[in-house]
mmCIF file of C-alpha atoms and ligand atoms in Angstrom:
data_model
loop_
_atom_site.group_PDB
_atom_site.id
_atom_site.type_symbol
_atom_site.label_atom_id
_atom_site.label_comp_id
_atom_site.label_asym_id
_atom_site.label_seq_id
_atom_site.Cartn_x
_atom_site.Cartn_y
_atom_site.Cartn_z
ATOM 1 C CA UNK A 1 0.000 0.000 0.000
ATOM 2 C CA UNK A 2 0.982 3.273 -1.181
ATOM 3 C CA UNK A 3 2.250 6.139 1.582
ATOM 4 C CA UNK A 4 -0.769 8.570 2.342
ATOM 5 C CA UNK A 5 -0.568 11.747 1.252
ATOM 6 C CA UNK A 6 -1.356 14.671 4.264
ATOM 7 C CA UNK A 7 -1.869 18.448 3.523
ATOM 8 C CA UNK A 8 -1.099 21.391 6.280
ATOM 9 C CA UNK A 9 -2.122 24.572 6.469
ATOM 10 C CA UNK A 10 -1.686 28.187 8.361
ATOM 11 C CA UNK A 11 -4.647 30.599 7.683
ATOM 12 C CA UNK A 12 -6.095 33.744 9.268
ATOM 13 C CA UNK A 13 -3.737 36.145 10.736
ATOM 14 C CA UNK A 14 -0.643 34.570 11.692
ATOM 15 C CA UNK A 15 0.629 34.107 15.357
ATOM 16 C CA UNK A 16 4.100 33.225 16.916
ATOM 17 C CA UNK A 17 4.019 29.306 17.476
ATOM 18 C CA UNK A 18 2.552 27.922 13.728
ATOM 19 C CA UNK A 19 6.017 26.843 12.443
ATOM 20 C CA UNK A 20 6.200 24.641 16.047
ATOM 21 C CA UNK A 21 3.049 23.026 15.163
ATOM 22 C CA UNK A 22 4.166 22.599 11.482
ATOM 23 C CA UNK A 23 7.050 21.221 12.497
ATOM 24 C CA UNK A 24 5.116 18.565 15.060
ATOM 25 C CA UNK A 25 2.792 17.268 12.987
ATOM 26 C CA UNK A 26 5.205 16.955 9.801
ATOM 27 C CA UNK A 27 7.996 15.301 11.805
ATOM 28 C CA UNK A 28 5.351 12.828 13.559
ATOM 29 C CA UNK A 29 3.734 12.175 10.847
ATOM 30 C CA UNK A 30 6.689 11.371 8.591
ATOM 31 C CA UNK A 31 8.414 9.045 11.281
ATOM 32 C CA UNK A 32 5.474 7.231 12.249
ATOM 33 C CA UNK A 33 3.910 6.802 8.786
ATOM 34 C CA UNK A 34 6.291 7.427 6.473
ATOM 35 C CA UNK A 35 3.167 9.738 5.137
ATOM 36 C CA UNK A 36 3.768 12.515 2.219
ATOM 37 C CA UNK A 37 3.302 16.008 3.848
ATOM 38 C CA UNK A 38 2.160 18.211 1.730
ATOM 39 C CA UNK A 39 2.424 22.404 2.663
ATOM 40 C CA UNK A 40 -0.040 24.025 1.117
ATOM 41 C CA UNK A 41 0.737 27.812 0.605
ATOM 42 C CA UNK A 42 -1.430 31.154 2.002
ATOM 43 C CA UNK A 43 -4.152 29.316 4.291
ATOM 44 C CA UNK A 44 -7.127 27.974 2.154
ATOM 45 C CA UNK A 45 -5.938 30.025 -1.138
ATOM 46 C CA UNK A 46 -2.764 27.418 -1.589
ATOM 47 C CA UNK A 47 -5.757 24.926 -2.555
ATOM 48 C CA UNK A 48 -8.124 27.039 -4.217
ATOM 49 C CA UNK A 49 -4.969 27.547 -6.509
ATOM 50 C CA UNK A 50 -3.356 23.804 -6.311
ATOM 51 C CA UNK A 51 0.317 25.847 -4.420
ATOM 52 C CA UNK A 52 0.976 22.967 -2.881
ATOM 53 C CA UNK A 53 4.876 21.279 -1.805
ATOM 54 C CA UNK A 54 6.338 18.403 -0.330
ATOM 55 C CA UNK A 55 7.842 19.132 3.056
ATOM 56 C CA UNK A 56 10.870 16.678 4.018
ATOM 57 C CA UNK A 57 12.736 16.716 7.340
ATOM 58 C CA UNK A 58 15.209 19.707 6.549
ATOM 59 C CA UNK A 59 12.256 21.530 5.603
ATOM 60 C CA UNK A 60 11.029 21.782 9.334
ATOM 61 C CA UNK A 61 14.227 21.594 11.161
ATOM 62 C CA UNK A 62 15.374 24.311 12.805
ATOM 63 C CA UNK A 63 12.058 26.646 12.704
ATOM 64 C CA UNK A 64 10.667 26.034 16.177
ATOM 65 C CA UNK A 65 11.673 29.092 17.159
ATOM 66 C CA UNK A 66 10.922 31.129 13.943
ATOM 67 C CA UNK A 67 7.535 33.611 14.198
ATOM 68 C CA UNK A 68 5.428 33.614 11.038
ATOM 69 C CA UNK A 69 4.733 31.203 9.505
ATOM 70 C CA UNK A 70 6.913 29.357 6.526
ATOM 71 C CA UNK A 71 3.612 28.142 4.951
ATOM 72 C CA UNK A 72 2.097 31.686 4.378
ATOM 73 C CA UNK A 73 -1.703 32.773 5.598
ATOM 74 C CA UNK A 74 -4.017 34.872 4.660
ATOM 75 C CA UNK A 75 -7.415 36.052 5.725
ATOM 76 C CA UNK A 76 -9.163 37.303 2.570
ATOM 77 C CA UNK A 77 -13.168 35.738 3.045
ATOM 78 C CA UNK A 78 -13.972 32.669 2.979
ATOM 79 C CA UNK A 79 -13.585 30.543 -0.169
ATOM 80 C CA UNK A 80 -16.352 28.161 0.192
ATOM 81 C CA UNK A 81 -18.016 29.501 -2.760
ATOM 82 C CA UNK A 82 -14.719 27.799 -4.700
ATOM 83 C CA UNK A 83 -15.008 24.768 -3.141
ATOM 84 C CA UNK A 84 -14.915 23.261 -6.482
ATOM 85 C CA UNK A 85 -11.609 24.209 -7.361
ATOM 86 C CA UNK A 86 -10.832 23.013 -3.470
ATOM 87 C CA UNK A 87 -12.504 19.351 -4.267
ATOM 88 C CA UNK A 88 -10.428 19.227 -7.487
ATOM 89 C CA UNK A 89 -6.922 20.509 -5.669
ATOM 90 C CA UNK A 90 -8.034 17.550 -2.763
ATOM 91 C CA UNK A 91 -8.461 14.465 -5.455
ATOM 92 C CA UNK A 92 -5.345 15.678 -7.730
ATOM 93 C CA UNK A 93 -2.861 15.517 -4.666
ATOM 94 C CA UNK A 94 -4.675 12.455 -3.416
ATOM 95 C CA UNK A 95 -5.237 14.118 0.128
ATOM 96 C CA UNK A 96 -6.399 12.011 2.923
ATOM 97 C CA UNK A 97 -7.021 14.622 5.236
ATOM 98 C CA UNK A 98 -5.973 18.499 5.652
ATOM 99 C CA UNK A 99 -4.362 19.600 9.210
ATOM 100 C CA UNK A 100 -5.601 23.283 9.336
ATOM 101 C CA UNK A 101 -3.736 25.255 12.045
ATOM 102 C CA UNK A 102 -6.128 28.925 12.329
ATOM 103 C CA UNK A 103 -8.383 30.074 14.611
ATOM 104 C CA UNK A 104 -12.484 30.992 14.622
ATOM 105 C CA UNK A 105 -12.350 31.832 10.883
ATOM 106 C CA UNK A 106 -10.514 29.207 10.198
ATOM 107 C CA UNK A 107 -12.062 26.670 12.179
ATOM 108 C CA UNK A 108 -15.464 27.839 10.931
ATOM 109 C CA UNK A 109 -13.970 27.123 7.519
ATOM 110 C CA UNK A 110 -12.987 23.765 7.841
ATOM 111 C CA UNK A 111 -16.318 22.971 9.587
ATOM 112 C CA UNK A 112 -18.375 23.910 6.225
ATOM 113 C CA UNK A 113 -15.660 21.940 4.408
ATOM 114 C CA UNK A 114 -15.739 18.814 6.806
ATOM 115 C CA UNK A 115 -19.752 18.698 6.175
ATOM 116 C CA UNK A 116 -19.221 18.995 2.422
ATOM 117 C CA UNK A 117 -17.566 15.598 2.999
ATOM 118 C CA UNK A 118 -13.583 16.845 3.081
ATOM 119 C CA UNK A 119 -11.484 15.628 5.880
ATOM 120 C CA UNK A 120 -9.775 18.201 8.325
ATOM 121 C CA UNK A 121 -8.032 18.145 11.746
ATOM 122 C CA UNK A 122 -7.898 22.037 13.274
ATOM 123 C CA UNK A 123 -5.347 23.226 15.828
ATOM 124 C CA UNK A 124 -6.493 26.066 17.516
ATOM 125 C CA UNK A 125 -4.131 29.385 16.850
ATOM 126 C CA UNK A 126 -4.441 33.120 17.663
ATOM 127 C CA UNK A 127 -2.969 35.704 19.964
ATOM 128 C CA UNK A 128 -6.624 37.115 21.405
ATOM 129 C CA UNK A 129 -6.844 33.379 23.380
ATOM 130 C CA UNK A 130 -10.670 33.514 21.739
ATOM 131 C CA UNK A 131 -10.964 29.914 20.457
ATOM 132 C CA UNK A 132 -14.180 28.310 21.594
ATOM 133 C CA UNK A 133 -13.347 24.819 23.458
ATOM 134 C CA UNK A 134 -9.772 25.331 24.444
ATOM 135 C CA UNK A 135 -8.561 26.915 27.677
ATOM 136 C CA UNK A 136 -5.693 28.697 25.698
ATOM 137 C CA UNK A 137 -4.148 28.815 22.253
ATOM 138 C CA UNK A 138 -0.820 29.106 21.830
ATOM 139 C CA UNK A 139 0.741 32.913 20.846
ATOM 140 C CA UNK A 140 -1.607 34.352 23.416
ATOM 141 C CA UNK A 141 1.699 33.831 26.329
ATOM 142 C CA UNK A 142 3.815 35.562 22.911
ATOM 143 C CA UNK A 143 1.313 38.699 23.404
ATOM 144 C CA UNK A 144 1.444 39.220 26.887
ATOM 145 C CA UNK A 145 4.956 38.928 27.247
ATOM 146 C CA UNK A 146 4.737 42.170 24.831
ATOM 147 C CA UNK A 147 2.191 43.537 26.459
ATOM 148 C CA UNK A 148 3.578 43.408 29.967
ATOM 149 C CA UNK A 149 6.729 44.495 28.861
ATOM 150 C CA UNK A 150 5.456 47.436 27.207
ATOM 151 C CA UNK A 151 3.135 48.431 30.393
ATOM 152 C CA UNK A 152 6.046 48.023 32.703
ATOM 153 C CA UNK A 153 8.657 50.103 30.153
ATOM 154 C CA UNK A 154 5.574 52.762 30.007
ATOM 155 C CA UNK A 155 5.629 53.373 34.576
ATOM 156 C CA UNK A 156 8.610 55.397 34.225
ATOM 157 C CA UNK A 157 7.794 57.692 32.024
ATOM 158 C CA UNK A 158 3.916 58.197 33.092
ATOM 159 C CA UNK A 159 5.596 59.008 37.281
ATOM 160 C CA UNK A 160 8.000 61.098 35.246
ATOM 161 C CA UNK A 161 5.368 63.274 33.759
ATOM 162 C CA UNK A 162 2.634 62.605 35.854
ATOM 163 C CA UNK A 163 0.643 61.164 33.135
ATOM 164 C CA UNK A 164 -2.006 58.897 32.032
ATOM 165 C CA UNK A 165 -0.518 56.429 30.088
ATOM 166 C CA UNK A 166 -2.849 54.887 27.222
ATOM 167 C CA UNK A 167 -2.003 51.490 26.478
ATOM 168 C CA UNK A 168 -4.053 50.144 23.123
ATOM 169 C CA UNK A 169 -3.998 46.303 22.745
ATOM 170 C CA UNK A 170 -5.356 43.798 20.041
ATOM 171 C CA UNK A 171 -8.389 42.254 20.539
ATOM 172 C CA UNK A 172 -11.585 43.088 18.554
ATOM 173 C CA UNK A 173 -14.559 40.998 20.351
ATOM 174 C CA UNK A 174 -12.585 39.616 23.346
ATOM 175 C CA UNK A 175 -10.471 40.924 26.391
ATOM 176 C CA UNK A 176 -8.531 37.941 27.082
ATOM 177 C CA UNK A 177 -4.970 40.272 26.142
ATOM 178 C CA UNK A 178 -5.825 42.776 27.655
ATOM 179 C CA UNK A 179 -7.200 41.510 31.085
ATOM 180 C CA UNK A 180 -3.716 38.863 31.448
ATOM 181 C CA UNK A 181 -1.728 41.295 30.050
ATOM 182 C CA UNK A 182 -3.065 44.644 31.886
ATOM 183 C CA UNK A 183 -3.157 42.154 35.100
ATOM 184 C CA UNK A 184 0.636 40.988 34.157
ATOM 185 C CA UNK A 185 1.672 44.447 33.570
ATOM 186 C CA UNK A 186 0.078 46.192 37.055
ATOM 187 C CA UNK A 187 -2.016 48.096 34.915
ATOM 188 C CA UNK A 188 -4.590 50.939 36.905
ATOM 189 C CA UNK A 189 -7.398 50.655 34.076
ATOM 190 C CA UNK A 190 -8.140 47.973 32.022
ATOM 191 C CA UNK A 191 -10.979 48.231 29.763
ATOM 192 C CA UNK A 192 -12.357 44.936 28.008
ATOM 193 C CA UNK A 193 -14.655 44.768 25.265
ATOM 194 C CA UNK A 194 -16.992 42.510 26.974
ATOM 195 C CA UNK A 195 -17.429 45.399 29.957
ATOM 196 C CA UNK A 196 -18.883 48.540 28.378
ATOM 197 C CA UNK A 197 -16.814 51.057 29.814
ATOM 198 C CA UNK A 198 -18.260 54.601 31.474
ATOM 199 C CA UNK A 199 -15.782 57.494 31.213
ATOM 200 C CA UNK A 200 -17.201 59.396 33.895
ATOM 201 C CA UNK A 201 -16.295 56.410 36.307
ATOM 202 C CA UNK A 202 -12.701 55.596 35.008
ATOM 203 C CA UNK A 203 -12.197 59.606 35.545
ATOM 204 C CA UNK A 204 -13.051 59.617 38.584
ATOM 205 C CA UNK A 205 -10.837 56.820 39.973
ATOM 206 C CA UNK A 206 -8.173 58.526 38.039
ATOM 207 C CA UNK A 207 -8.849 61.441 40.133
ATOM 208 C CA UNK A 208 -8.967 59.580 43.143
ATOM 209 C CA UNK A 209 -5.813 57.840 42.630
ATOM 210 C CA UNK A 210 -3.767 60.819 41.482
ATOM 211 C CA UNK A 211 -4.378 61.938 45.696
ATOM 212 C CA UNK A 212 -1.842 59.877 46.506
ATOM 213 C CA UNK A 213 0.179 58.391 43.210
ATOM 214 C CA UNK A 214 1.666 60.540 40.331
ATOM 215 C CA UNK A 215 0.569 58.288 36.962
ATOM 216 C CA UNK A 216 -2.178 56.085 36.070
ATOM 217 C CA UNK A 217 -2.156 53.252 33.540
ATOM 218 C CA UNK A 218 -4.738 52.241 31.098
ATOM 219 C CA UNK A 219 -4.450 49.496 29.122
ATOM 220 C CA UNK A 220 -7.622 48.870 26.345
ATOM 221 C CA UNK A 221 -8.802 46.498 23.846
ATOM 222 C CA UNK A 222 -8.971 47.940 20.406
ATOM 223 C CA UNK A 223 -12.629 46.696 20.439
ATOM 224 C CA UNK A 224 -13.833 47.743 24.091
ATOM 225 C CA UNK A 225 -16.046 50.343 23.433
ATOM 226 C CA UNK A 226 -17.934 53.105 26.109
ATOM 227 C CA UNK A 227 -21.333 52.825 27.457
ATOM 228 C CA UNK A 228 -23.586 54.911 25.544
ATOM 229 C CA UNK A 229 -21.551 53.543 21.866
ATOM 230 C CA UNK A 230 -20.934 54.954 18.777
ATOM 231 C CA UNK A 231 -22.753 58.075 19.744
ATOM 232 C CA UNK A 232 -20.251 58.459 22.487
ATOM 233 C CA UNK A 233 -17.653 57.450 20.176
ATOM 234 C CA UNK A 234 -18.788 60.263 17.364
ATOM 235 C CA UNK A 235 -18.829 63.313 19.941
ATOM 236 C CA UNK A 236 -15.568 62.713 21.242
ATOM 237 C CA UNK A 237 -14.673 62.007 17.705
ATOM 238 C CA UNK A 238 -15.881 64.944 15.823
ATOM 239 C CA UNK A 239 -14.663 67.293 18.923
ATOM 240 C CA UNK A 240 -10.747 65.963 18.285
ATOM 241 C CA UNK A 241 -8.332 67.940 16.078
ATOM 242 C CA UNK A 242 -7.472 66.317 12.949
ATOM 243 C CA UNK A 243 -4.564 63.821 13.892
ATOM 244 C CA UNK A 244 -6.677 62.411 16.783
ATOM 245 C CA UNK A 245 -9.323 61.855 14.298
ATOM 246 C CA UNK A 246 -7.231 58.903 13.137
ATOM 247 C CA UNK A 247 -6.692 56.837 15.754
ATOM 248 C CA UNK A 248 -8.746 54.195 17.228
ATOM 249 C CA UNK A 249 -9.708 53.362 20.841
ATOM 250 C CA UNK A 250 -6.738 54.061 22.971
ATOM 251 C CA UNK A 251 -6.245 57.421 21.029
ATOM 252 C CA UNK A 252 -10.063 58.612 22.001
ATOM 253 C CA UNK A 253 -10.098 57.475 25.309
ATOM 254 C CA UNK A 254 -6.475 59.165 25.903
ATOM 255 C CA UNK A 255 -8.277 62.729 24.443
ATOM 256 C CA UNK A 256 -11.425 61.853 26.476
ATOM 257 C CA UNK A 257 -9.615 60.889 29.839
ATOM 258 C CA UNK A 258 -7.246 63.844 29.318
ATOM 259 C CA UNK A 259 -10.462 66.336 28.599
ATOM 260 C CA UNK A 260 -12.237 64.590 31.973
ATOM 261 C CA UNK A 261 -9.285 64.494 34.324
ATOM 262 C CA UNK A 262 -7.184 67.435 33.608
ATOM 263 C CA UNK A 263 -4.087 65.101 33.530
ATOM 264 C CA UNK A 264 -1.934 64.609 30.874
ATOM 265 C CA UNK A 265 -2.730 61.606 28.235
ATOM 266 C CA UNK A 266 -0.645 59.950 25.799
ATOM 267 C CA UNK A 267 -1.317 56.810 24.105
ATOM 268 C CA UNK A 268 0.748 53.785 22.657
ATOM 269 C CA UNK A 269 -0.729 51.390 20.436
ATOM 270 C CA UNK A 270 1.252 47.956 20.349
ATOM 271 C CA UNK A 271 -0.483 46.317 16.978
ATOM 272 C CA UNK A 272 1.360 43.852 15.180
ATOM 273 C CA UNK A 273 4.823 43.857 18.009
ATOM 274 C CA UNK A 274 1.546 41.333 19.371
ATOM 275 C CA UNK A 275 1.843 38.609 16.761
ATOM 276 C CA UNK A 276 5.557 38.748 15.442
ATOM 277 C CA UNK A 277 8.498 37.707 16.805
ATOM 278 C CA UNK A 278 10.027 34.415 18.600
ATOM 279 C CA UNK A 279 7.493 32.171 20.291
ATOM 280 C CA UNK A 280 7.807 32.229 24.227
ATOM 281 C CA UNK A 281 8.716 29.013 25.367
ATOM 282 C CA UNK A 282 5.237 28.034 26.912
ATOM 283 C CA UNK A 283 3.737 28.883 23.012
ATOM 284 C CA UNK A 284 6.504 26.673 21.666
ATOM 285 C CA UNK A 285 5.311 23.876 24.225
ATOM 286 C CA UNK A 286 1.903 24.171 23.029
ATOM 287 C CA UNK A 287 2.100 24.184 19.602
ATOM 288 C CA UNK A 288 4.174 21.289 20.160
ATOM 289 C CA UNK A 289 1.762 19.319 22.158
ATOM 290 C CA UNK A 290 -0.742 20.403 19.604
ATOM 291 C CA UNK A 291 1.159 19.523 16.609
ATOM 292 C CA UNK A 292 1.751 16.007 18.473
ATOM 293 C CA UNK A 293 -2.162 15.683 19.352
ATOM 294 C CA UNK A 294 -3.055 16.623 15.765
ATOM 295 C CA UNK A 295 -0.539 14.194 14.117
ATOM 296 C CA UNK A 296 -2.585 11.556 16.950
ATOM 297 C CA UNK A 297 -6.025 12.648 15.425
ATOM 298 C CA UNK A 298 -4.094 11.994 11.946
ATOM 299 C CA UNK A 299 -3.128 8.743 12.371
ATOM 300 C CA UNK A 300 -6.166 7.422 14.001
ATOM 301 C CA UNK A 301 -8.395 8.191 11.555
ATOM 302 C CA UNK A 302 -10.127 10.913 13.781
ATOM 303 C CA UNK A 303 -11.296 13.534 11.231
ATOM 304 C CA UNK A 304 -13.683 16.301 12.016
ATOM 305 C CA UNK A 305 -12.173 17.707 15.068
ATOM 306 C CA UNK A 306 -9.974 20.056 16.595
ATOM 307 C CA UNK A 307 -7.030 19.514 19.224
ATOM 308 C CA UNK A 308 -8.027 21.458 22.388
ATOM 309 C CA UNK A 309 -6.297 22.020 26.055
ATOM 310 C CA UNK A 310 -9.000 21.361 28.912
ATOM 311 C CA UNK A 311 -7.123 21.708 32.123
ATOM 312 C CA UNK A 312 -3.933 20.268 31.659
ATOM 313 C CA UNK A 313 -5.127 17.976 28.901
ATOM 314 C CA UNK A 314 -5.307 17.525 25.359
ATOM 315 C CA UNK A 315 -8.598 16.461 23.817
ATOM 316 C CA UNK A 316 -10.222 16.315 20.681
ATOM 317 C CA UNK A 317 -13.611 18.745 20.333
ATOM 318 C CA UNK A 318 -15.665 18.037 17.403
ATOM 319 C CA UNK A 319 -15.435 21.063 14.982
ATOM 320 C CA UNK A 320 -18.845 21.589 14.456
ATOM 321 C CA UNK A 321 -19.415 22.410 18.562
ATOM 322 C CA UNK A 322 -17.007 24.794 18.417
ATOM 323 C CA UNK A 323 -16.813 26.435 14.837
ATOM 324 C CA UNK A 324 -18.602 29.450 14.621
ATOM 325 C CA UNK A 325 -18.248 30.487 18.126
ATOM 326 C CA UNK A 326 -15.987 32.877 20.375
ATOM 327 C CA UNK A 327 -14.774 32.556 23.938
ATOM 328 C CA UNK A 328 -15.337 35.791 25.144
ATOM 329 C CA UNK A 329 -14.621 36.896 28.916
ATOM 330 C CA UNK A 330 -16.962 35.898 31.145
ATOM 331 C CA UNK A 331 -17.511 39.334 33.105
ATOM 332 C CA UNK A 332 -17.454 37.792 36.404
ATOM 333 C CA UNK A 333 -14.549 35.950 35.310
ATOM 334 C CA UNK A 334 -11.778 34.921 38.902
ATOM 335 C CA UNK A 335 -9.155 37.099 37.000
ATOM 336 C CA UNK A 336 -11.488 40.494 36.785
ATOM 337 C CA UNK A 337 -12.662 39.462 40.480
ATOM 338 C CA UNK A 338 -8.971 39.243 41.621
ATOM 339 C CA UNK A 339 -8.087 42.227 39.869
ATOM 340 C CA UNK A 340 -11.310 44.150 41.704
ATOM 341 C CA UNK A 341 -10.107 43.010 44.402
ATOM 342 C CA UNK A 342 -6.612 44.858 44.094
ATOM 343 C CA UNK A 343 -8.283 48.119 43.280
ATOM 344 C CA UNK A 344 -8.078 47.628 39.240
ATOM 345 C CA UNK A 345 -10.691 49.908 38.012
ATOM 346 C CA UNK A 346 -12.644 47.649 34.961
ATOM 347 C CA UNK A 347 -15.021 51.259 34.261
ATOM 348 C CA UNK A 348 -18.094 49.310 35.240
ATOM 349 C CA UNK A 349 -21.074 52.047 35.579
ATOM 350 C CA UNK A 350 -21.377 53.010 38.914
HETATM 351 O O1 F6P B 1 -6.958 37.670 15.213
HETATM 352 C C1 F6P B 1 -5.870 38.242 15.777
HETATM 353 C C2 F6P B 1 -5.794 39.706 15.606
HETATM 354 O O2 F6P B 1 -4.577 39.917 16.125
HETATM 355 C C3 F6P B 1 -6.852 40.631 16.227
HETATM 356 O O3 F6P B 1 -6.733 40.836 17.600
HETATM 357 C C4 F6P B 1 -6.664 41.906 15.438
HETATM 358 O O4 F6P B 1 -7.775 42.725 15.480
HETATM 359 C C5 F6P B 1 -6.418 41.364 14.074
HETATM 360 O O5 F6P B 1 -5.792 40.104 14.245
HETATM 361 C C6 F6P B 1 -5.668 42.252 13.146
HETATM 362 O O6 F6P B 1 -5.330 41.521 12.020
HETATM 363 P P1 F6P B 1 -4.859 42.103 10.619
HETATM 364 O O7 F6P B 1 -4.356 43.491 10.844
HETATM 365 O O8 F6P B 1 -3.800 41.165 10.201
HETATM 366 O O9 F6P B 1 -6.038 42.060 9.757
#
């Protein structure tokens, strides 16, 4: 009997850790089966457009600690509506199953795909830590280290001045980066998208704090968003001067807090630092455990389901109870309780 012929892919944004996981599952897979690996290039576009290449040995060694991802990704829509072109890319390579390393999007992907009868393993990926039926993905520790560095670089110069210190961090529909990494980084303020923030509130605790302390630090999800919403968003907005005008979040609440509190504001917006880079070494021990769990899934014939990390434990999730969804914060969640409990200010309305 002939060697079976695997694909792999990377798709949605990337995150520090894929090339661990690509180098897991290939080297697993080619000891233990002797299978063909196949890389297929840019996420779900490498099979809409048959880029597909063998990957050998040499061709994984060494880039466990690389960031990226030597596959490619991308995150342009979702190409179910060429899933023709797909079908024909699957039966021309003479793929047995796809290992598709990505996170909601790309999960909700290879559900839709699974059901149309095409055979994928998933391994959750992504810095935000969003992933429905996983405790943690791995880049997420990669992000906070960032973040916490950043936030603790940021204390000097805020006591210097005695400023507010506006610290803007990814995540569009989740906190999960910016509660860990705020809490990591002994952040004053931490505003999460899934706690509608009041200004008035988070001004006044500035207020109260600046009695007896010199600085305050505020660290905010790009998607958090104030109590009262876009028509809080579009005063504050079409009040700034021109440059302001540009930013998102963290640059509005800086203008608003600075407007509210008569202190000093200045923001920093980390972006992309977030997902490039080295893995940490906890993301390069998950994405290896995943990569091994995957290969597992692989070999055993278990298609249809993605690798995920319950407690301390790896265990296959069928994709279609988690595709589609997001693990937001829960708002009572022990970290926001601990942090409460510290005197972190979350801007709950009074
Ligand atoms: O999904 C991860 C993420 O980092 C989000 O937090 C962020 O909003 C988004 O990717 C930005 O991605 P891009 O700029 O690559 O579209």
């Amino acid at each position: 009997m002939s060697a079976p012929t695997f694909g792999i892919l990377t798709g949605g944004g990337d995150c520090p850790g894929l090339n661990a996981v690509i180098r897991a599952v290939t080297k697993k897979l080619l000891h233990d089966s002797r299978a063909k690996i196949l890389g297929i290039a840019d996420g779900f576009e490498g099979l809409v457009r048959d880029e597909l290449r063998p990957l050998s040995f040499d061709d994984v060694s060494g880039i466990l600690t690389r960031g990226g991802t030597i596959l490619g990704t991308s995150n342009r829509g979702d190409p179910f509506g060429q899933i023709d072109k797909i079908r024909a890319t699957y039966r021309r390579r003479n793929l047995e199953g796809i290992v598709a390393i990505g996170g909601d999007g790309s999960i909700a992907i290879a559900g839709k795909l699974s059901e149309a009868g095409l055979r994928f393993v998933c391994v959750p990926k992504t810095i935000d830590n969003d992933v429905e039926g996983t405790d943690l993905t791995f880049g997420f520790d990669t992000a906070l280290g960032v973040v916490a560095h950043a936030v603790d670089a940021l204390h000097s110069t805020a006591d210097a001045h005695r400023r507010v210190m506006v610290v803007e961090v990814m995540g569009r529909t989740a906190g999960w980066i910016a509660l860990y990494g705020g809490v990591a980084g002994g952040a004053d303020v931490i505003l999460i998208p899934e706690i509608p923030f009041d200004f008035g509130t988070v001004a006044a605790a500035i207020l109260d704090r600046h009695k007896t302390r010199r600085f305050t630090i505020v660290v905010v999800a790009e998607g958090a968003r104030p109590v009262g919403g876009d028509v809080v968003v579009q005063r504050i907005v079409s009040d700034a001067p021109e440059p302001t005008r540009l930013g998102g979040i963290g640059a509005l609440v800086a203008r608003e807090l600075e407007r509210l509190t008569g202190y000093e504001a200045r923001v920093t917006v980390l972006g992309h630092l977030q997902r490039g880079g080295t893995p940490s070494a906890t993301d390069r021990i998950l994405a290896t455990r995943f990569g091994s769990a995957a290969a597992d899934l692989v070999e055993s014939g278990q298609w249809g389901r993605m690798v995920a990390l319950q407690g301390n434990v790896l265990v296959p999730v069928p994709l279609e109870t988690v595709a589609g969804k997001r693990k937001l914060v829960p708002t009572d969640h022990e970290l926001i309780r601990a942090a409460e409990a510290i005197g972190t200010h979350f801007g709950r309305p009074q």
